[in-house]
Every structure is written in C-alpha cells, then in structure tokens.
PDB file of C-alpha atoms and ligand atoms in Angstrom:
ATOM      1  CA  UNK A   1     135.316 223.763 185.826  1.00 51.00           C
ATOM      2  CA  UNK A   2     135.502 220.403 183.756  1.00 60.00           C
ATOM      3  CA  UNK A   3     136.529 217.510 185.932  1.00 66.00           C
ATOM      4  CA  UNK A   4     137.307 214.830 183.341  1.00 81.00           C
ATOM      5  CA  UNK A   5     140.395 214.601 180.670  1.00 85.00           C
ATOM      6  CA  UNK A   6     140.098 213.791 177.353  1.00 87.00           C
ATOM      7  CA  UNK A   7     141.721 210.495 176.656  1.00 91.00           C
ATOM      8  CA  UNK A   8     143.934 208.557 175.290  1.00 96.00           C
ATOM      9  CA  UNK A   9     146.539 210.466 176.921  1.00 97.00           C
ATOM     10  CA  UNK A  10     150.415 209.562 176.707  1.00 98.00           C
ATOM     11  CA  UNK A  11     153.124 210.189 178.492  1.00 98.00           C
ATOM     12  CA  UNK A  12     156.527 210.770 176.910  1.00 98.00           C
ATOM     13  CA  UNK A  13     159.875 211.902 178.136  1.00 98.00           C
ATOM     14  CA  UNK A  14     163.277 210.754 178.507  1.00 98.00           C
ATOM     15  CA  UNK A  15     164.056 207.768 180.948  1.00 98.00           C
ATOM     16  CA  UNK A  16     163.677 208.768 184.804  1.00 97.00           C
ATOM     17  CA  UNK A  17     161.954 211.493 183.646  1.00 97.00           C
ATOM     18  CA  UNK A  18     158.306 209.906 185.992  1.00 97.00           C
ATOM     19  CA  UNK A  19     156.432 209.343 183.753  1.00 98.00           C
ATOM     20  CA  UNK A  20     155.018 206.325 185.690  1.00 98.00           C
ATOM     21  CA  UNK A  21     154.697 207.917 188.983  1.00 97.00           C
ATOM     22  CA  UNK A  22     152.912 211.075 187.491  1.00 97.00           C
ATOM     23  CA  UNK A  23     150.430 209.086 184.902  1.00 98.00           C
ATOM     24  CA  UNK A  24     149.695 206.557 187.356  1.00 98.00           C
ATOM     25  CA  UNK A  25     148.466 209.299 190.043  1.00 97.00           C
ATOM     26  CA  UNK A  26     146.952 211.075 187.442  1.00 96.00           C
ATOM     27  CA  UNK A  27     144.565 207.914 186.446  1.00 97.00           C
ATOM     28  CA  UNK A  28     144.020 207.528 190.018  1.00 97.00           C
ATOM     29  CA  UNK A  29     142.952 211.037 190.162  1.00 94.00           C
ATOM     30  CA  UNK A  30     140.488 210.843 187.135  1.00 93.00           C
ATOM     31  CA  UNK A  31     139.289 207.604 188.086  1.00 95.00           C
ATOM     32  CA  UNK A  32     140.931 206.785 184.684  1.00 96.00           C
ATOM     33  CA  UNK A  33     142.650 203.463 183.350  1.00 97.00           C
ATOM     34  CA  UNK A  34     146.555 203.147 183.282  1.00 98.00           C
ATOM     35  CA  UNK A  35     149.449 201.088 182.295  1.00 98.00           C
ATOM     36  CA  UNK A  36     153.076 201.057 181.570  1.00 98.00           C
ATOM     37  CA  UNK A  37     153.730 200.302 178.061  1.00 98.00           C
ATOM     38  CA  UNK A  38     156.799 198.674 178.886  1.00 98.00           C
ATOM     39  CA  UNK A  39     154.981 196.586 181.444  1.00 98.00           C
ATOM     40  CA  UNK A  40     152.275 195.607 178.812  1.00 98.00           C
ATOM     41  CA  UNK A  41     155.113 194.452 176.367  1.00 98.00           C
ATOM     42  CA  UNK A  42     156.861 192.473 179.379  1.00 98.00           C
ATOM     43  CA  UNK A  43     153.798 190.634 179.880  1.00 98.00           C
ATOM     44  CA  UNK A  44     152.785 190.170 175.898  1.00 97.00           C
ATOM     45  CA  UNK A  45     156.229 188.536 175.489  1.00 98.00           C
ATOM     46  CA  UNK A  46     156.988 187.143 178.945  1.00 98.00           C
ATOM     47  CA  UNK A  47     160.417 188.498 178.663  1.00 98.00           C
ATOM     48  CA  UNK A  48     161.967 190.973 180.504  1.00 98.00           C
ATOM     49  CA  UNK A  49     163.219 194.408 178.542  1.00 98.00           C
ATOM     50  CA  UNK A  50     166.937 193.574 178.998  1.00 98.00           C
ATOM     51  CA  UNK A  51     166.386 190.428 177.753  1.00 98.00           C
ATOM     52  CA  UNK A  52     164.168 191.466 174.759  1.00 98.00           C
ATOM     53  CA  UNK A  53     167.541 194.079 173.635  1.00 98.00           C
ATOM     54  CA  UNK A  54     169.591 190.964 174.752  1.00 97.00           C
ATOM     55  CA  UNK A  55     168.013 188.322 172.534  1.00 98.00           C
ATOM     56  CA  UNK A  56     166.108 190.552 169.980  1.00 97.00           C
ATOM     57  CA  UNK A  57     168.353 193.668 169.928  1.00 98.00           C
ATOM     58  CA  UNK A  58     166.811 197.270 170.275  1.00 98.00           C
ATOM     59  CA  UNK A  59     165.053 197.128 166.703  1.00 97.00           C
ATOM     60  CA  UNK A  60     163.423 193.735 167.822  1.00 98.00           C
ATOM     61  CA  UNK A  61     162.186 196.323 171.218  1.00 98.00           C
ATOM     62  CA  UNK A  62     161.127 199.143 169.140  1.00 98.00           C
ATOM     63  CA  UNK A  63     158.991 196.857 166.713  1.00 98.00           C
ATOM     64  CA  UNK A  64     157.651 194.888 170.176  1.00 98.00           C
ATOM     65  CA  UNK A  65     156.533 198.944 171.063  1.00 98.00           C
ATOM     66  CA  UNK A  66     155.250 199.798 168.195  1.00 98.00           C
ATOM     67  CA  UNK A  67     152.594 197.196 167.923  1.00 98.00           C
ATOM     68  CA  UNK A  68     151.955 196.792 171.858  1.00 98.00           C
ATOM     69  CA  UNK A  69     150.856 200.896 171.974  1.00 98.00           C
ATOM     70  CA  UNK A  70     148.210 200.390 168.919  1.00 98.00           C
ATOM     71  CA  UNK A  71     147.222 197.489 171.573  1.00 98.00           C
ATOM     72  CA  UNK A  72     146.967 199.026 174.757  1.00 98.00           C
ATOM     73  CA  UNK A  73     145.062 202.436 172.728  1.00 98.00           C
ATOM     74  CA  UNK A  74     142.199 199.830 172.674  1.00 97.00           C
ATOM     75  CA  UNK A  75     142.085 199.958 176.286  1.00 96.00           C
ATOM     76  CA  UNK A  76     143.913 201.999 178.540  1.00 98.00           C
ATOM     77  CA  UNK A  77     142.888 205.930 178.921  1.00 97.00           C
ATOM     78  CA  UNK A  78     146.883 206.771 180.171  1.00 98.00           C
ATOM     79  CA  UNK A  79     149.563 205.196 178.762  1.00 98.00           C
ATOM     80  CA  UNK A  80     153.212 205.807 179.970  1.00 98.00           C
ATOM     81  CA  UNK A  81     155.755 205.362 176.990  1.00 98.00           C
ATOM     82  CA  UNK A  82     159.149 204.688 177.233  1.00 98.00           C
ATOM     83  CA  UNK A  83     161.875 207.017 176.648  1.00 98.00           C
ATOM     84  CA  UNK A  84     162.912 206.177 172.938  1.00 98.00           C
ATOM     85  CA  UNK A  85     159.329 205.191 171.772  1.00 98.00           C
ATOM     86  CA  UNK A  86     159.697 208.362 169.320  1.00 98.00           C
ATOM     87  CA  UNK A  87     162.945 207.432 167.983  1.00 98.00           C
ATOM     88  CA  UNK A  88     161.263 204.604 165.613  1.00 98.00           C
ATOM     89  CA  UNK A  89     159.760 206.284 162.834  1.00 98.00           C
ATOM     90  CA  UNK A  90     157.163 204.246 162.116  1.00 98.00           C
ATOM     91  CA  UNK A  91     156.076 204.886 166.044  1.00 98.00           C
ATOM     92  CA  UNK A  92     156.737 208.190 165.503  1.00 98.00           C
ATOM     93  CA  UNK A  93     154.500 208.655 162.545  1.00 97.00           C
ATOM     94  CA  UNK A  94     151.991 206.609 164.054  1.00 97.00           C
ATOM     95  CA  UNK A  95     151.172 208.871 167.142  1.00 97.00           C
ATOM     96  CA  UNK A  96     151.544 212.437 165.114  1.00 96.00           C
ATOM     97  CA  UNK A  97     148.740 210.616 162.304  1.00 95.00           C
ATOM     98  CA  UNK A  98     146.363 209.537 165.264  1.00 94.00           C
ATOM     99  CA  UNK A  99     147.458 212.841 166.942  1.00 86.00           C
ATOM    100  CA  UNK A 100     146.791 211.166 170.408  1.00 94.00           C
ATOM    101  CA  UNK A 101     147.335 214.057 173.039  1.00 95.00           C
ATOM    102  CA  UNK A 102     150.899 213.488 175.019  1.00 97.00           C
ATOM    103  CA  UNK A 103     152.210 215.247 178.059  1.00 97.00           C
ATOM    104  CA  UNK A 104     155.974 215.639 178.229  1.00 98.00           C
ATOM    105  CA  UNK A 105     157.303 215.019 181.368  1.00 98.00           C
ATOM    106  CA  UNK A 106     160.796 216.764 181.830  1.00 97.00           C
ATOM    107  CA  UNK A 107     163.299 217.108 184.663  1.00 96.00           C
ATOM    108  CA  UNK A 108     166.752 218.340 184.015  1.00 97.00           C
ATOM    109  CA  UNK A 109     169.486 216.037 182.540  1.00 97.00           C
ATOM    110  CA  UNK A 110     171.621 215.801 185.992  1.00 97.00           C
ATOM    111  CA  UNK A 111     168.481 214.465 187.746  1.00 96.00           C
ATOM    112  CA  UNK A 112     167.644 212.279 185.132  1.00 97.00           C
ATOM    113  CA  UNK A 113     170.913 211.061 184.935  1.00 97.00           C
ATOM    114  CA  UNK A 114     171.434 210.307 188.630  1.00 96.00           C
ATOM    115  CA  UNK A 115     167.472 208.369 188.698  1.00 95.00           C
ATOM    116  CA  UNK A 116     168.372 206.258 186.157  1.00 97.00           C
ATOM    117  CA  UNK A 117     172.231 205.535 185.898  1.00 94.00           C
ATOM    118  CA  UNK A 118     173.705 202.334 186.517  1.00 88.00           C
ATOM    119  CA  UNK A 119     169.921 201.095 186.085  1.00 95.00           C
ATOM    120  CA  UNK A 120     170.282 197.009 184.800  1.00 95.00           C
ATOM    121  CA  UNK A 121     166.462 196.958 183.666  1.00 96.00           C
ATOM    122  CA  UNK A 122     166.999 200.454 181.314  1.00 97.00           C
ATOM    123  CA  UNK A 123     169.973 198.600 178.486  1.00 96.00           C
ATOM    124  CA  UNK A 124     170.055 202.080 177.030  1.00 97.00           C
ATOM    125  CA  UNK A 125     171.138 203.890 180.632  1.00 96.00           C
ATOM    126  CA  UNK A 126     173.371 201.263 182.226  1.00 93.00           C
ATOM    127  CA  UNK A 127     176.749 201.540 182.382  1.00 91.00           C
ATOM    128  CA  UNK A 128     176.424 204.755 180.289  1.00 95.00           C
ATOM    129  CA  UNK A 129     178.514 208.187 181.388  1.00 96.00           C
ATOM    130  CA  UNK A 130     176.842 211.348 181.912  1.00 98.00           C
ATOM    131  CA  UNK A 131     178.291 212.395 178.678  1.00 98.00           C
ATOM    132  CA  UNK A 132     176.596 209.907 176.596  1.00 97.00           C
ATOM    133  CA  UNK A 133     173.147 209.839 178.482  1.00 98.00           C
ATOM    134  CA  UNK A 134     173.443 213.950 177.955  1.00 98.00           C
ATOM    135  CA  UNK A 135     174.028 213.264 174.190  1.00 98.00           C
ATOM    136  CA  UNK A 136     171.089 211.010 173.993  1.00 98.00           C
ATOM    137  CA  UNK A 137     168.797 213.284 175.720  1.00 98.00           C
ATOM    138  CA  UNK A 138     169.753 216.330 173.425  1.00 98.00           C
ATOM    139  CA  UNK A 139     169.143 214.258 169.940  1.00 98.00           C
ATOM    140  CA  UNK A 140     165.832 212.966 171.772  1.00 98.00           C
ATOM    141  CA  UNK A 141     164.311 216.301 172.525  1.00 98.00           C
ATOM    142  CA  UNK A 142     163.101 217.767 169.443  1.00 98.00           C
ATOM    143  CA  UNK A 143     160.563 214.888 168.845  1.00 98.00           C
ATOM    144  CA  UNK A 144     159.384 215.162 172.228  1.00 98.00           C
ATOM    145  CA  UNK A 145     158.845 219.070 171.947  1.00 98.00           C
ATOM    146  CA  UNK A 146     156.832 218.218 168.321  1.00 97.00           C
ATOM    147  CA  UNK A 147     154.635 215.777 169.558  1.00 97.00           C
ATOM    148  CA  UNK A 148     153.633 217.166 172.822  1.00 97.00           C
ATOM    149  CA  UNK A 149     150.925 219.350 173.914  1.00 94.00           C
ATOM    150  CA  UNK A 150     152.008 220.382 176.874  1.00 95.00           C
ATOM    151  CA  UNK A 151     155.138 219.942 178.715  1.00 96.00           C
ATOM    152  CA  UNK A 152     155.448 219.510 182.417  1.00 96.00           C
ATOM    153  CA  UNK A 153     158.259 219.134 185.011  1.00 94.00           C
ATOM    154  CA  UNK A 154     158.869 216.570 187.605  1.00 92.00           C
ATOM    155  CA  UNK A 155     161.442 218.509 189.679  1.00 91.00           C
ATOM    156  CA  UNK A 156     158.743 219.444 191.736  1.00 91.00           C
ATOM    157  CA  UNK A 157     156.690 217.265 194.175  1.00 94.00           C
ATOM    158  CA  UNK A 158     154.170 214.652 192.674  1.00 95.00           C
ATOM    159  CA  UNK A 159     151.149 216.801 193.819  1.00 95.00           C
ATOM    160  CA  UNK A 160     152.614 220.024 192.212  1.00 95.00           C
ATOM    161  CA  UNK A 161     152.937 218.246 189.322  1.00 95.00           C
ATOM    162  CA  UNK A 162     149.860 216.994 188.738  1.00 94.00           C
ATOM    163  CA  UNK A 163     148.317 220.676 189.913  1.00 93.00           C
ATOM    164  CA  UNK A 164     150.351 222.190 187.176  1.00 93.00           C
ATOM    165  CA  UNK A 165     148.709 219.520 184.964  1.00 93.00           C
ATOM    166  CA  UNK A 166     145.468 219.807 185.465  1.00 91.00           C
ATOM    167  CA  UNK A 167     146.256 223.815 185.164  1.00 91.00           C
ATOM    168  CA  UNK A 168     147.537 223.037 181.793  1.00 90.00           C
ATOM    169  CA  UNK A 169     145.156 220.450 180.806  1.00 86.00           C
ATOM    170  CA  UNK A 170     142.137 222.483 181.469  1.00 82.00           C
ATOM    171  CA  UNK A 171     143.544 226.020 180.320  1.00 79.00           C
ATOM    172  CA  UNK A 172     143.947 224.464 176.756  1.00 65.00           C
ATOM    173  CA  UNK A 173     140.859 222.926 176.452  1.00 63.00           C
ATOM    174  CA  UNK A 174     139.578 226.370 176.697  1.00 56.00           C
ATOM    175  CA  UNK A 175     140.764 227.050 173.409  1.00 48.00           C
TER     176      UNK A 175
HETATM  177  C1  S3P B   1     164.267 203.213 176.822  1.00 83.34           C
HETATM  178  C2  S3P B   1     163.502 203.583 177.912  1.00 83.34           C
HETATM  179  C3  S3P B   1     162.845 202.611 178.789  1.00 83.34           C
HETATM  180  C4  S3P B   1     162.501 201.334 178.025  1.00 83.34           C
HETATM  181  C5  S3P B   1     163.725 200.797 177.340  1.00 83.34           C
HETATM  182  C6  S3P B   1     164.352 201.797 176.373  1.00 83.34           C
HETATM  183  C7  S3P B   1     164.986 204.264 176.061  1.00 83.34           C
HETATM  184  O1  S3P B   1     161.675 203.172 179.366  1.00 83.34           O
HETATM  185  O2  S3P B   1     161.480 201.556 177.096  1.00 83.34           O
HETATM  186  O3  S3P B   1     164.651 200.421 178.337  1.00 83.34           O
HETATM  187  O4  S3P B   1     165.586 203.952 175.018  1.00 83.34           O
HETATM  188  O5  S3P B   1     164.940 205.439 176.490  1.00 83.34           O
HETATM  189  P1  S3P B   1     161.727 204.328 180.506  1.00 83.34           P
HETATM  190  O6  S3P B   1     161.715 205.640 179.798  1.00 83.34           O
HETATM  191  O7  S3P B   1     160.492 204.093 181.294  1.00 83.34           O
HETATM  192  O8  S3P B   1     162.953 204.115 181.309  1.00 83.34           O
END
C-alpha cells in the first residue's frame, strides 16, 4: 500500500471543528510539513487575529488570508485553514482554480459550538448564541461540501480519525 500523500493538502471546516489537531498529527505521521494559516498570518503581520478584525475589520482578515495561503502553498505540504477562508470569493475561486486537494473536517454543530463559544481569539464565535453560530455553520456548509474531497469527522478519537483518513486518502487514489 502507498505510504505517502499527495500534497498540498488543506484542511477546511467550521471553527472547533480540529482541524489543527488532526493536520498537525497527520504531518507528523507523513513526516510532512505543517502550519496554521492563521498562525502564519499572525506572524506576517505581528498582530493578533482579534486585533487584525479589531483594527482592519473582517474584509481587512479575509484579504490578509487570501494572500498568506498563496504564501504558505510555496512551502508547507498541510495547511490548516480557518473556518470562513471559503466565504471570500476571491479565496474561494482561488483554491477550486488550483484545485488543491482539501479534507473537511466535521463534528456536529453542538460540539462545535461548545469548543469554541465564548472563545476571545475566534471574533466571529465570541459572545455569539448557539442560534447564530448554528446559522453560520448552515450558510458555510455548501462551500465546504464543493470544495472537498473527502470529508471526515472529529467526533471520534484523534487516532480514529486519522485511520479513517488514511482509509479515505488511499481508497481514492485508487481511482
Ligand atoms: C474564523 C475562523 C478562525 C479564524 C478567524 C475567523 C471564521 O479560524 O480564521 O477567527 O470566520 O470562521 P478557526 O476555524 O481555526 O477557528
């Protein structure tokens, strides 16, 4: 059986969804390279995400994501996205035309919801109801489910996850 994955790979899903935790133990796994794309734009603009919506406003943060994943596709084999990367078109557009493989890591809302509420680094999550996080989520999903190649779910331990992974991985390359 092949023991390497075909790279770039991304990782998107909604916030809380792990898409840290899984990509980073995947990379560890493959021996591959890995970063957090919200990391890599913390440390490109030596600001912190709240204060990049605070001072810039989400639009400034979506540009600021836009042009730091075109960067870190230079280097980085796994690249973990965050949650609303596909809600900028241009973003968007840009990962369907370079049709760079992503995994879509999914966990049902009420988890979700309870990982990341009340969360001061995630603007779009704090202080937001279960109602409103829910709403997000729903309008989100649809560009996750077009863009992905597979879908996987965290509900499960890390190591199941990254078993039903490398199932999934490896079944469609066979094709
Ligand atoms: C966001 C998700 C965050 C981060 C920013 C905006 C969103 O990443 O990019 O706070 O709009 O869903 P995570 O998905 O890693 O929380």
């Amino acid at each position: 059986m092949k023991s390497t994955i075909d790279t770039p790979l991304l990782f998107i899903g909604y916030m809380g969804a792990g898409k840290t935790t899984i990509g980073q133990a995947l990379a560890d796994k493959y021996q591959c390279s890995f970063i957090d794309l919200d990391e890599y734009i913390e440390t490109v603009t030596q600001k912190s995400i709240p204060q990049i919506f605070e001072e810039e406003g989400e639009t400034g943060f979506r540009q600021y994501e836009y042009l730091c994943l075109q960067q870190a596709l230079k280097t980085y084999d796994m690249i973990a996205t965050g949650g609303g990367i596909l809600t900028h078109d241009e973003t968007y557009q840009f990962i369907k035309d370079t049709q760079v493989k992503a995994i879509w890591v999914d966990a049902p809302i009420e988890s979700l919801y309870e990982r990341v509420k009340d969360d001061t680094h995630r603007p779009n999550a704090n202080k937001k109801s279960f109602e409103s996080l829910k709403h997000l989520y729903s309008k989100r999903i649809s560009r996750y489910n077009e863009i992905a190649f597979i879908k996987i779910s965290s509900a499960t331990s890390l190591s199941e996850t990254l078993n039903e992974i490398k199932i999934k991985l490896f079944a469609n390359d066979q094709y």
